[in-house]
N, CA, C and O atoms as CSV, one atom per row, in Angstrom:
chain,resi,resn,atom,element,x,y,z
A,1,UNK,N,N,93.367,-13.172,-90.687
A,1,UNK,CA,C,94.679,-12.498,-90.211
A,1,UNK,C,C,94.654,-11.172,-91.027
A,1,UNK,O,O,94.208,-11.135,-92.174
A,2,UNK,N,N,95.130,-10.139,-90.411
A,2,UNK,CA,C,95.126,-8.794,-91.078
A,2,UNK,C,C,96.438,-8.554,-91.818
A,2,UNK,O,O,96.536,-7.595,-92.583
A,3,UNK,N,N,97.430,-9.385,-91.616
A,3,UNK,CA,C,98.672,-9.394,-92.402
A,3,UNK,C,C,99.221,-10.771,-92.368
A,3,UNK,O,O,98.758,-11.614,-91.598
A,4,UNK,N,N,100.266,-11.038,-93.244
A,4,UNK,CA,C,100.968,-12.224,-93.392
A,4,UNK,C,C,102.332,-11.932,-93.907
A,4,UNK,O,O,102.606,-10.842,-94.410
A,5,UNK,N,N,103.241,-12.966,-93.776
A,5,UNK,CA,C,104.559,-12.779,-94.221
A,5,UNK,C,C,104.774,-13.988,-95.199
A,5,UNK,O,O,104.721,-15.157,-94.816
A,6,UNK,N,N,105.018,-13.618,-96.473
A,6,UNK,CA,C,105.098,-14.718,-97.489
A,6,UNK,C,C,106.414,-14.729,-98.100
A,6,UNK,O,O,106.901,-13.697,-98.563
A,7,UNK,N,N,107.061,-15.940,-98.125
A,7,UNK,CA,C,108.279,-16.059,-98.712
A,7,UNK,C,C,108.331,-15.685,-100.202
A,7,UNK,O,O,107.484,-16.139,-100.972
A,8,UNK,N,N,109.323,-14.854,-100.630
A,8,UNK,CA,C,109.489,-14.390,-101.999
A,8,UNK,C,C,110.713,-15.059,-102.449
A,8,UNK,O,O,111.788,-14.639,-102.019
A,9,UNK,N,N,110.681,-16.102,-103.307
A,9,UNK,CA,C,111.864,-16.759,-103.712
A,9,UNK,C,C,112.755,-15.852,-104.641
A,9,UNK,O,O,113.919,-16.196,-104.847
A,10,UNK,N,N,112.307,-14.838,-105.144
A,10,UNK,CA,C,113.166,-13.936,-105.996
A,10,UNK,C,C,114.247,-13.342,-104.985
A,10,UNK,O,O,115.452,-13.439,-105.218
A,11,UNK,N,N,113.774,-12.766,-103.928
A,11,UNK,CA,C,114.735,-12.071,-103.099
A,11,UNK,C,C,115.156,-13.085,-101.892
A,11,UNK,O,O,116.005,-12.728,-101.075
A,12,UNK,N,N,114.624,-14.166,-101.825
A,12,UNK,CA,C,114.985,-15.213,-100.834
A,12,UNK,C,C,114.744,-14.664,-99.446
A,12,UNK,O,O,115.598,-14.796,-98.569
A,13,UNK,N,N,113.638,-14.076,-99.241
A,13,UNK,CA,C,113.201,-13.564,-97.937
A,13,UNK,C,C,111.696,-13.422,-97.877
A,13,UNK,O,O,110.973,-13.360,-98.871
A,14,UNK,N,N,111.291,-13.376,-96.619
A,14,UNK,CA,C,109.785,-13.128,-96.375
A,14,UNK,C,C,109.374,-11.692,-96.703
A,14,UNK,O,O,110.163,-10.781,-96.452
A,15,UNK,N,N,108.258,-11.457,-97.214
A,15,UNK,CA,C,107.714,-10.142,-97.547
A,15,UNK,C,C,106.343,-10.030,-96.759
A,15,UNK,O,O,105.505,-10.930,-96.698
A,16,UNK,N,N,106.250,-8.830,-96.188
A,16,UNK,CA,C,105.035,-8.628,-95.567
A,16,UNK,C,C,103.912,-8.313,-96.575
A,16,UNK,O,O,104.109,-7.666,-97.603
A,17,UNK,N,N,102.729,-8.815,-96.208
A,17,UNK,CA,C,101.494,-8.687,-97.036
A,17,UNK,C,C,100.512,-8.156,-96.096
A,17,UNK,O,O,100.138,-8.863,-95.161
A,18,UNK,N,N,100.042,-6.924,-96.267
A,18,UNK,CA,C,99.000,-6.388,-95.429
A,18,UNK,C,C,97.612,-6.599,-96.066
A,18,UNK,O,O,97.423,-6.235,-97.226
A,19,UNK,N,N,96.653,-7.168,-95.351
A,19,UNK,CA,C,95.392,-7.478,-95.827
A,19,UNK,C,C,94.232,-6.503,-95.398
A,19,UNK,O,O,93.155,-6.443,-95.992
A,20,UNK,N,N,94.549,-5.795,-94.370
A,20,UNK,CA,C,93.642,-4.823,-93.768
A,20,UNK,C,C,94.302,-3.543,-93.411
A,20,UNK,O,O,95.493,-3.594,-93.104
A,21,UNK,N,N,93.665,-2.364,-93.412
A,21,UNK,CA,C,94.320,-1.140,-93.102
A,21,UNK,C,C,94.930,-1.338,-91.654
A,21,UNK,O,O,94.310,-1.988,-90.813
A,22,UNK,N,N,96.090,-0.795,-91.397
A,22,UNK,CA,C,96.755,-0.820,-90.168
A,22,UNK,C,C,96.042,-0.004,-89.110
A,22,UNK,O,O,96.086,-0.313,-87.919
A,23,UNK,N,N,95.404,1.014,-89.561
A,23,UNK,CA,C,94.552,1.688,-88.552
A,23,UNK,C,C,93.583,0.908,-87.930
A,23,UNK,O,O,93.033,1.388,-86.939
A,24,UNK,N,N,93.239,-0.295,-88.349
A,24,UNK,CA,C,92.193,-1.141,-87.697
A,24,UNK,C,C,92.825,-2.282,-86.863
A,24,UNK,O,O,92.123,-3.104,-86.274
A,25,UNK,N,N,94.182,-2.301,-86.836
A,25,UNK,CA,C,94.806,-3.259,-86.001
A,25,UNK,C,C,94.776,-2.945,-84.574
A,25,UNK,O,O,94.819,-1.773,-84.199
A,26,UNK,N,N,94.700,-4.009,-83.684
A,26,UNK,CA,C,94.922,-3.781,-82.284
A,26,UNK,C,C,96.436,-3.501,-81.928
A,26,UNK,O,O,97.306,-3.691,-82.779
A,27,UNK,N,N,96.708,-3.095,-80.793
A,27,UNK,CA,C,98.099,-2.748,-80.432
A,27,UNK,C,C,98.898,-4.059,-80.359
A,27,UNK,O,O,100.095,-4.053,-80.646
A,28,UNK,N,N,98.276,-5.164,-79.989
A,28,UNK,CA,C,99.018,-6.419,-80.070
A,28,UNK,C,C,99.298,-6.785,-81.373
A,28,UNK,O,O,100.388,-7.296,-81.631
A,29,UNK,N,N,98.374,-6.575,-82.331
A,29,UNK,CA,C,98.707,-7.028,-83.666
A,29,UNK,C,C,99.822,-6.222,-84.353
A,29,UNK,O,O,100.655,-6.689,-85.130
A,30,UNK,N,N,99.707,-4.822,-83.914
A,30,UNK,CA,C,100.822,-3.959,-84.424
A,30,UNK,C,C,102.215,-4.317,-83.859
A,30,UNK,O,O,103.229,-4.329,-84.556
A,31,UNK,N,N,102.187,-4.588,-82.624
A,31,UNK,CA,C,103.382,-4.980,-81.962
A,31,UNK,C,C,104.005,-6.302,-82.546
A,31,UNK,O,O,105.219,-6.328,-82.752
A,32,UNK,N,N,103.255,-7.356,-82.811
A,32,UNK,CA,C,103.687,-8.523,-83.376
A,32,UNK,C,C,104.083,-8.293,-84.855
A,32,UNK,O,O,105.090,-8.842,-85.303
A,33,UNK,N,N,103.334,-7.520,-85.593
A,33,UNK,CA,C,103.845,-7.169,-86.859
A,33,UNK,C,C,105.234,-6.397,-86.963
A,33,UNK,O,O,106.089,-6.662,-87.808
A,34,UNK,N,N,105.336,-5.505,-86.088
A,34,UNK,CA,C,106.596,-4.749,-85.930
A,34,UNK,C,C,107.833,-5.655,-85.569
A,34,UNK,O,O,108.966,-5.475,-86.014
A,35,UNK,N,N,107.475,-6.605,-84.742
A,35,UNK,CA,C,108.442,-7.540,-84.330
A,35,UNK,C,C,108.962,-8.267,-85.470
A,35,UNK,O,O,110.175,-8.361,-85.658
A,36,UNK,N,N,108.052,-8.816,-86.284
A,36,UNK,CA,C,108.408,-9.599,-87.407
A,36,UNK,C,C,109.091,-8.822,-88.445
A,36,UNK,O,O,110.053,-9.329,-89.022
A,37,UNK,N,N,108.675,-7.599,-88.750
A,37,UNK,CA,C,109.090,-6.726,-89.663
A,37,UNK,C,C,110.544,-6.343,-89.274
A,37,UNK,O,O,111.379,-6.281,-90.177
A,38,UNK,N,N,110.906,-6.080,-87.978
A,38,UNK,CA,C,112.282,-5.784,-87.560
A,38,UNK,C,C,113.117,-6.986,-87.786
A,38,UNK,O,O,114.269,-6.805,-88.182
A,39,UNK,N,N,112.673,-8.227,-87.580
A,39,UNK,CA,C,113.552,-9.367,-87.866
A,39,UNK,C,C,113.790,-9.444,-89.383
A,39,UNK,O,O,114.891,-9.884,-89.714
A,40,UNK,N,N,113.006,-9.118,-90.279
A,40,UNK,CA,C,113.240,-9.079,-91.752
A,40,UNK,C,C,114.161,-7.956,-92.030
A,40,UNK,O,O,115.089,-8.073,-92.830
A,41,UNK,N,N,113.912,-6.865,-91.375
A,41,UNK,CA,C,114.730,-5.585,-91.630
A,41,UNK,C,C,116.328,-5.960,-91.309
A,41,UNK,O,O,117.262,-5.639,-92.045
A,42,UNK,N,N,116.440,-6.645,-90.164
A,42,UNK,CA,C,117.757,-7.020,-89.737
A,42,UNK,C,C,118.590,-7.937,-90.709
A,42,UNK,O,O,119.819,-7.933,-90.772
A,43,UNK,N,N,117.814,-8.661,-91.398
A,43,UNK,CA,C,118.379,-9.619,-92.485
A,43,UNK,C,C,118.818,-8.960,-93.814
A,43,UNK,O,O,119.632,-9.505,-94.559
A,44,UNK,N,N,118.257,-7.791,-94.072
A,44,UNK,CA,C,118.332,-7.155,-95.350
A,44,UNK,C,C,119.764,-6.815,-95.785
A,44,UNK,O,O,120.198,-7.181,-96.878
A,45,UNK,N,N,120.505,-6.092,-94.886
A,45,UNK,CA,C,121.960,-5.810,-95.249
A,45,UNK,C,C,122.742,-6.964,-95.599
A,45,UNK,O,O,123.464,-6.872,-96.592
A,46,UNK,N,N,122.711,-8.145,-94.878
A,46,UNK,CA,C,123.477,-9.264,-95.189
A,46,UNK,C,C,123.010,-9.832,-96.610
A,46,UNK,O,O,123.840,-10.224,-97.430
A,47,UNK,N,N,121.592,-9.855,-96.860
A,47,UNK,CA,C,121.187,-10.418,-98.092
A,47,UNK,C,C,121.665,-9.596,-99.230
A,47,UNK,O,O,122.041,-10.154,-100.261
A,48,UNK,N,N,121.675,-8.205,-99.101
A,48,UNK,CA,C,122.267,-7.401,-100.064
A,48,UNK,C,C,123.693,-7.571,-100.406
A,48,UNK,O,O,124.122,-7.453,-101.554
A,49,UNK,N,N,124.382,-7.840,-99.417
A,49,UNK,CA,C,125.911,-8.160,-99.564
A,49,UNK,C,C,126.016,-9.471,-100.303
A,49,UNK,O,O,126.849,-9.624,-101.197
A,50,UNK,N,N,125.167,-10.429,-99.931
A,50,UNK,CA,C,125.279,-11.662,-100.689
A,50,UNK,C,C,124.906,-11.541,-102.052
A,50,UNK,O,O,125.545,-12.164,-102.899
A,51,UNK,N,N,123.899,-10.780,-102.385
A,51,UNK,CA,C,123.632,-10.532,-103.862
A,51,UNK,C,C,124.737,-9.741,-104.576
A,51,UNK,O,O,125.078,-9.965,-105.738
A,52,UNK,N,N,125.296,-8.749,-103.743
A,52,UNK,CA,C,126.337,-8.062,-104.343
A,52,UNK,C,C,127.589,-8.887,-104.680
A,52,UNK,O,O,128.259,-8.644,-105.684
A,53,UNK,N,N,127.882,-9.858,-103.826
A,53,UNK,CA,C,129.054,-10.734,-104.080
A,53,UNK,C,C,128.719,-11.610,-105.435
A,53,UNK,O,O,129.546,-11.827,-106.321
A,54,UNK,N,N,127.496,-12.026,-105.435
A,54,UNK,CA,C,127.090,-12.854,-106.717
A,54,UNK,C,C,127.182,-11.995,-107.949
A,54,UNK,O,O,127.574,-12.431,-109.031
A,55,UNK,N,N,126.779,-10.674,-107.723
A,55,UNK,CA,C,126.934,-9.755,-108.862
A,55,UNK,C,C,128.353,-9.626,-109.308
A,55,UNK,O,O,128.674,-9.824,-110.480
A,56,UNK,N,N,129.249,-9.277,-108.327
A,56,UNK,CA,C,130.639,-9.140,-108.696
A,56,UNK,C,C,131.245,-10.360,-109.407
A,56,UNK,O,O,131.974,-10.218,-110.388
A,57,UNK,N,N,130.920,-11.598,-108.879
A,57,UNK,CA,C,131.389,-12.810,-109.448
A,57,UNK,C,C,130.905,-12.889,-110.943
A,57,UNK,O,O,131.679,-13.214,-111.843
A,58,UNK,N,N,129.562,-12.569,-111.165
A,58,UNK,CA,C,129.135,-12.571,-112.600
A,58,UNK,C,C,129.874,-11.543,-113.312
A,58,UNK,O,O,130.312,-11.816,-114.429
A,59,UNK,N,N,130.071,-10.375,-112.797
A,59,UNK,CA,C,130.649,-9.259,-113.491
A,59,UNK,C,C,132.077,-9.753,-113.983
A,59,UNK,O,O,132.481,-9.531,-115.124
A,60,UNK,N,N,132.737,-10.376,-113.112
A,60,UNK,CA,C,134.128,-10.900,-113.448
A,60,UNK,C,C,134.071,-11.842,-114.577
A,60,UNK,O,O,134.989,-11.874,-115.396
A,61,UNK,N,N,133.071,-12.588,-114.664
A,61,UNK,CA,C,132.848,-13.687,-115.659
A,61,UNK,C,C,132.743,-12.994,-117.000
A,61,UNK,O,O,132.954,-13.672,-118.006
A,62,UNK,N,N,132.431,-11.682,-117.119
A,62,UNK,CA,C,132.420,-11.112,-118.461
A,62,UNK,C,C,133.735,-11.184,-119.058
A,62,UNK,O,O,133.825,-11.464,-120.254
A,63,UNK,N,N,134.827,-10.950,-118.316
A,63,UNK,CA,C,136.113,-10.942,-118.877
A,63,UNK,C,C,136.589,-12.399,-119.261
A,63,UNK,O,O,137.306,-12.627,-120.235
A,64,UNK,N,N,136.137,-13.316,-118.431
A,64,UNK,CA,C,136.573,-14.767,-118.680
A,64,UNK,C,C,135.822,-15.361,-119.838
A,64,UNK,O,O,136.394,-16.118,-120.622
A,65,UNK,N,N,134.630,-15.057,-119.959
A,65,UNK,CA,C,133.691,-15.738,-120.917
A,65,UNK,C,C,132.846,-14.746,-121.738
A,65,UNK,O,O,131.628,-14.699,-121.566
A,66,UNK,N,N,133.482,-13.938,-122.646
A,66,UNK,CA,C,132.828,-12.861,-123.232
A,66,UNK,C,C,131.738,-13.456,-124.377
A,66,UNK,O,O,130.889,-12.725,-124.887
A,67,UNK,N,N,131.859,-14.656,-124.653
A,67,UNK,CA,C,130.857,-15.261,-125.525
A,67,UNK,C,C,129.416,-15.378,-124.930
A,67,UNK,O,O,128.401,-15.505,-125.616
A,68,UNK,N,N,129.455,-15.319,-123.587
A,68,UNK,CA,C,128.125,-15.380,-122.884
A,68,UNK,C,C,127.670,-13.990,-122.337
A,68,UNK,O,O,126.908,-13.882,-121.376
A,69,UNK,N,N,128.190,-12.947,-123.019
A,69,UNK,CA,C,127.876,-11.601,-122.711
A,69,UNK,C,C,126.415,-11.313,-122.306
A,69,UNK,O,O,126.132,-10.775,-121.236
A,70,UNK,N,N,125.503,-11.700,-123.221
A,70,UNK,CA,C,124.073,-11.444,-123.171
A,70,UNK,C,C,123.570,-12.180,-121.909
A,70,UNK,O,O,122.880,-11.587,-121.079
A,71,UNK,N,N,123.904,-13.416,-121.778
A,71,UNK,CA,C,123.470,-14.323,-120.702
A,71,UNK,C,C,123.895,-13.669,-119.368
A,71,UNK,O,O,123.115,-13.473,-118.437
A,72,UNK,N,N,125.178,-13.358,-119.366
A,72,UNK,CA,C,125.715,-12.735,-117.994
A,72,UNK,C,C,125.007,-11.395,-117.809
A,72,UNK,O,O,124.566,-11.122,-116.692
A,73,UNK,N,N,124.874,-10.587,-118.767
A,73,UNK,CA,C,124.124,-9.239,-118.526
A,73,UNK,C,C,122.790,-9.563,-118.003
A,73,UNK,O,O,122.387,-8.917,-117.036
A,74,UNK,N,N,122.044,-10.491,-118.524
A,74,UNK,CA,C,120.792,-10.799,-117.942
A,74,UNK,C,C,120.759,-11.108,-116.503
A,74,UNK,O,O,119.912,-10.655,-115.733
A,75,UNK,N,N,121.816,-11.979,-116.142
A,75,UNK,CA,C,122.045,-12.382,-114.694
A,75,UNK,C,C,122.371,-11.015,-113.923
A,75,UNK,O,O,121.805,-10.791,-112.852
A,76,UNK,N,N,123.198,-10.185,-114.416
A,76,UNK,CA,C,123.567,-9.024,-113.631
A,76,UNK,C,C,122.300,-8.105,-113.460
A,76,UNK,O,O,122.021,-7.563,-112.390
A,77,UNK,N,N,121.605,-7.988,-114.540
A,77,UNK,CA,C,120.293,-7.257,-114.374
A,77,UNK,C,C,119.311,-7.683,-113.325
A,77,UNK,O,O,118.642,-6.899,-112.651
A,78,UNK,N,N,119.277,-9.092,-113.237
A,78,UNK,CA,C,118.434,-9.779,-112.281
A,78,UNK,C,C,118.859,-9.562,-110.904
A,78,UNK,O,O,118.056,-9.289,-110.012
A,79,UNK,N,N,120.240,-9.693,-110.704
A,79,UNK,CA,C,120.808,-9.378,-109.462
A,79,UNK,C,C,120.663,-7.954,-108.919
A,79,UNK,O,O,120.412,-7.720,-107.736
A,80,UNK,N,N,120.834,-7.026,-109.849
A,80,UNK,CA,C,120.611,-5.671,-109.697
A,80,UNK,C,C,119.246,-5.341,-109.179
A,80,UNK,O,O,119.055,-4.568,-108.241
A,81,UNK,N,N,118.274,-5.988,-109.860
A,81,UNK,CA,C,116.834,-5.904,-109.430
A,81,UNK,C,C,116.534,-6.252,-108.075
A,81,UNK,O,O,115.785,-5.589,-107.357
A,82,UNK,N,N,117.190,-7.411,-107.698
A,82,UNK,CA,C,117.036,-7.928,-106.358
A,82,UNK,C,C,117.511,-6.967,-105.343
A,82,UNK,O,O,116.822,-6.673,-104.367
A,83,UNK,N,N,118.674,-6.478,-105.562
A,83,UNK,CA,C,119.244,-5.475,-104.644
A,83,UNK,C,C,118.301,-4.234,-104.531
A,83,UNK,O,O,117.992,-3.777,-103.430
A,84,UNK,N,N,117.889,-3.748,-105.617
A,84,UNK,CA,C,116.994,-2.653,-105.528
A,84,UNK,C,C,115.678,-2.979,-104.793
A,84,UNK,O,O,115.190,-2.168,-104.005
A,85,UNK,N,N,115.090,-4.205,-105.062
A,85,UNK,CA,C,113.921,-4.529,-104.334
A,85,UNK,C,C,114.186,-4.666,-102.771
A,85,UNK,O,O,113.325,-4.315,-101.964
A,86,UNK,N,N,115.350,-5.166,-102.396
A,86,UNK,CA,C,115.619,-5.225,-100.975
A,86,UNK,C,C,115.769,-3.738,-100.296
A,86,UNK,O,O,115.319,-3.435,-99.191
A,87,UNK,N,N,116.473,-2.896,-101.157
A,87,UNK,CA,C,116.493,-1.522,-100.597
A,87,UNK,C,C,115.046,-0.917,-100.465
A,87,UNK,O,O,114.772,-0.225,-99.484
A,88,UNK,N,N,114.211,-1.147,-101.349
A,88,UNK,CA,C,112.774,-0.655,-101.277
A,88,UNK,C,C,112.056,-1.259,-100.102
A,88,UNK,O,O,111.363,-0.552,-99.370
A,89,UNK,N,N,112.198,-2.498,-99.914
A,89,UNK,CA,C,111.734,-3.236,-98.730
A,89,UNK,C,C,112.218,-2.660,-97.463
A,89,UNK,O,O,111.430,-2.489,-96.533
A,90,UNK,N,N,113.449,-2.355,-97.368
A,90,UNK,CA,C,114.063,-1.805,-96.114
A,90,UNK,C,C,113.388,-0.378,-95.917
A,90,UNK,O,O,112.926,-0.035,-94.828
A,91,UNK,N,N,113.365,0.376,-96.977
A,91,UNK,CA,C,112.651,1.689,-96.785
A,91,UNK,C,C,111.232,1.627,-96.311
A,91,UNK,O,O,110.778,2.415,-95.482
A,92,UNK,N,N,110.540,0.647,-96.878
A,92,UNK,CA,C,109.047,0.455,-96.505
A,92,UNK,C,C,108.950,-0.017,-95.037
A,92,UNK,O,O,108.031,0.390,-94.327
A,93,UNK,N,N,109.874,-0.856,-94.581
A,93,UNK,CA,C,109.744,-1.382,-93.254
A,93,UNK,C,C,110.354,-0.370,-92.172
A,93,UNK,O,O,109.802,-0.060,-91.116
A,94,UNK,N,N,111.462,0.036,-92.583
A,94,UNK,CA,C,112.214,0.882,-91.660
A,94,UNK,C,C,111.845,2.458,-91.739
A,94,UNK,O,O,112.053,3.223,-90.797
A,95,UNK,N,N,111.298,2.838,-92.917
A,95,UNK,CA,C,110.943,4.194,-92.964
A,95,UNK,C,C,112.164,5.210,-93.359
A,95,UNK,O,O,112.013,6.431,-93.381
A,96,UNK,N,N,113.276,4.608,-93.638
A,96,UNK,CA,C,114.398,5.415,-93.993
A,96,UNK,C,C,115.290,4.406,-94.963
A,96,UNK,O,O,115.169,3.181,-95.001
A,97,UNK,N,N,116.099,5.111,-95.642
A,97,UNK,CA,C,116.948,4.529,-96.525
A,97,UNK,C,C,118.090,3.708,-95.843
A,97,UNK,O,O,118.567,4.153,-94.799
A,98,UNK,N,N,118.533,2.599,-96.340
A,98,UNK,CA,C,119.555,1.808,-95.886
A,98,UNK,C,C,120.949,2.660,-96.106
A,98,UNK,O,O,121.286,3.032,-97.230
A,99,UNK,N,N,121.707,2.924,-94.956
A,99,UNK,CA,C,122.807,3.701,-95.159
A,99,UNK,C,C,123.983,2.785,-95.719
A,99,UNK,O,O,124.228,1.684,-95.227
A,100,UNK,N,N,124.697,3.331,-96.794
A,100,UNK,CA,C,125.736,2.591,-97.420
A,100,UNK,C,C,127.034,3.377,-97.311
A,100,UNK,O,O,127.068,4.389,-96.611
A,101,UNK,N,N,128.043,2.974,-97.940
A,101,UNK,CA,C,129.302,3.578,-97.775
A,101,UNK,C,C,130.356,2.509,-97.495
A,101,UNK,O,O,131.406,2.767,-96.908
A,102,UNK,N,N,130.059,1.421,-97.897
A,102,UNK,CA,C,130.928,0.211,-97.474
A,102,UNK,C,C,130.483,-0.595,-96.247
A,102,UNK,O,O,130.892,-1.734,-96.022
A,103,UNK,N,N,129.669,0.030,-95.516
A,103,UNK,CA,C,129.178,-0.664,-94.250
A,103,UNK,C,C,127.722,-0.510,-94.059
A,103,UNK,O,O,127.178,0.557,-94.344
A,104,UNK,N,N,127.048,-1.534,-93.584
A,104,UNK,CA,C,125.670,-1.346,-93.406
A,104,UNK,C,C,125.379,-1.230,-91.889
A,104,UNK,O,O,124.226,-1.061,-91.493
């Protein structure tokens, strides 16, 4: 197979893995890859919102439980990294940045 989609537990989504240069793919392979990639792209905004909700819940926990500051900050950094990784994945698959402003 010239490509595969592998589940990434960190971002809780499939990630494309390209094994051979796309220039060597047939039109059928390219169409199938694009179809799967579009399916993943369509899921990214909702996944970002999910991680954002988790982030805000953790952020609010800072006021409630300041003794766990460093633990909570580690969690916030991890969630922020996941959101960034999803934005980069969207850019790679879609060829443009995910538009924000409160709505995806």
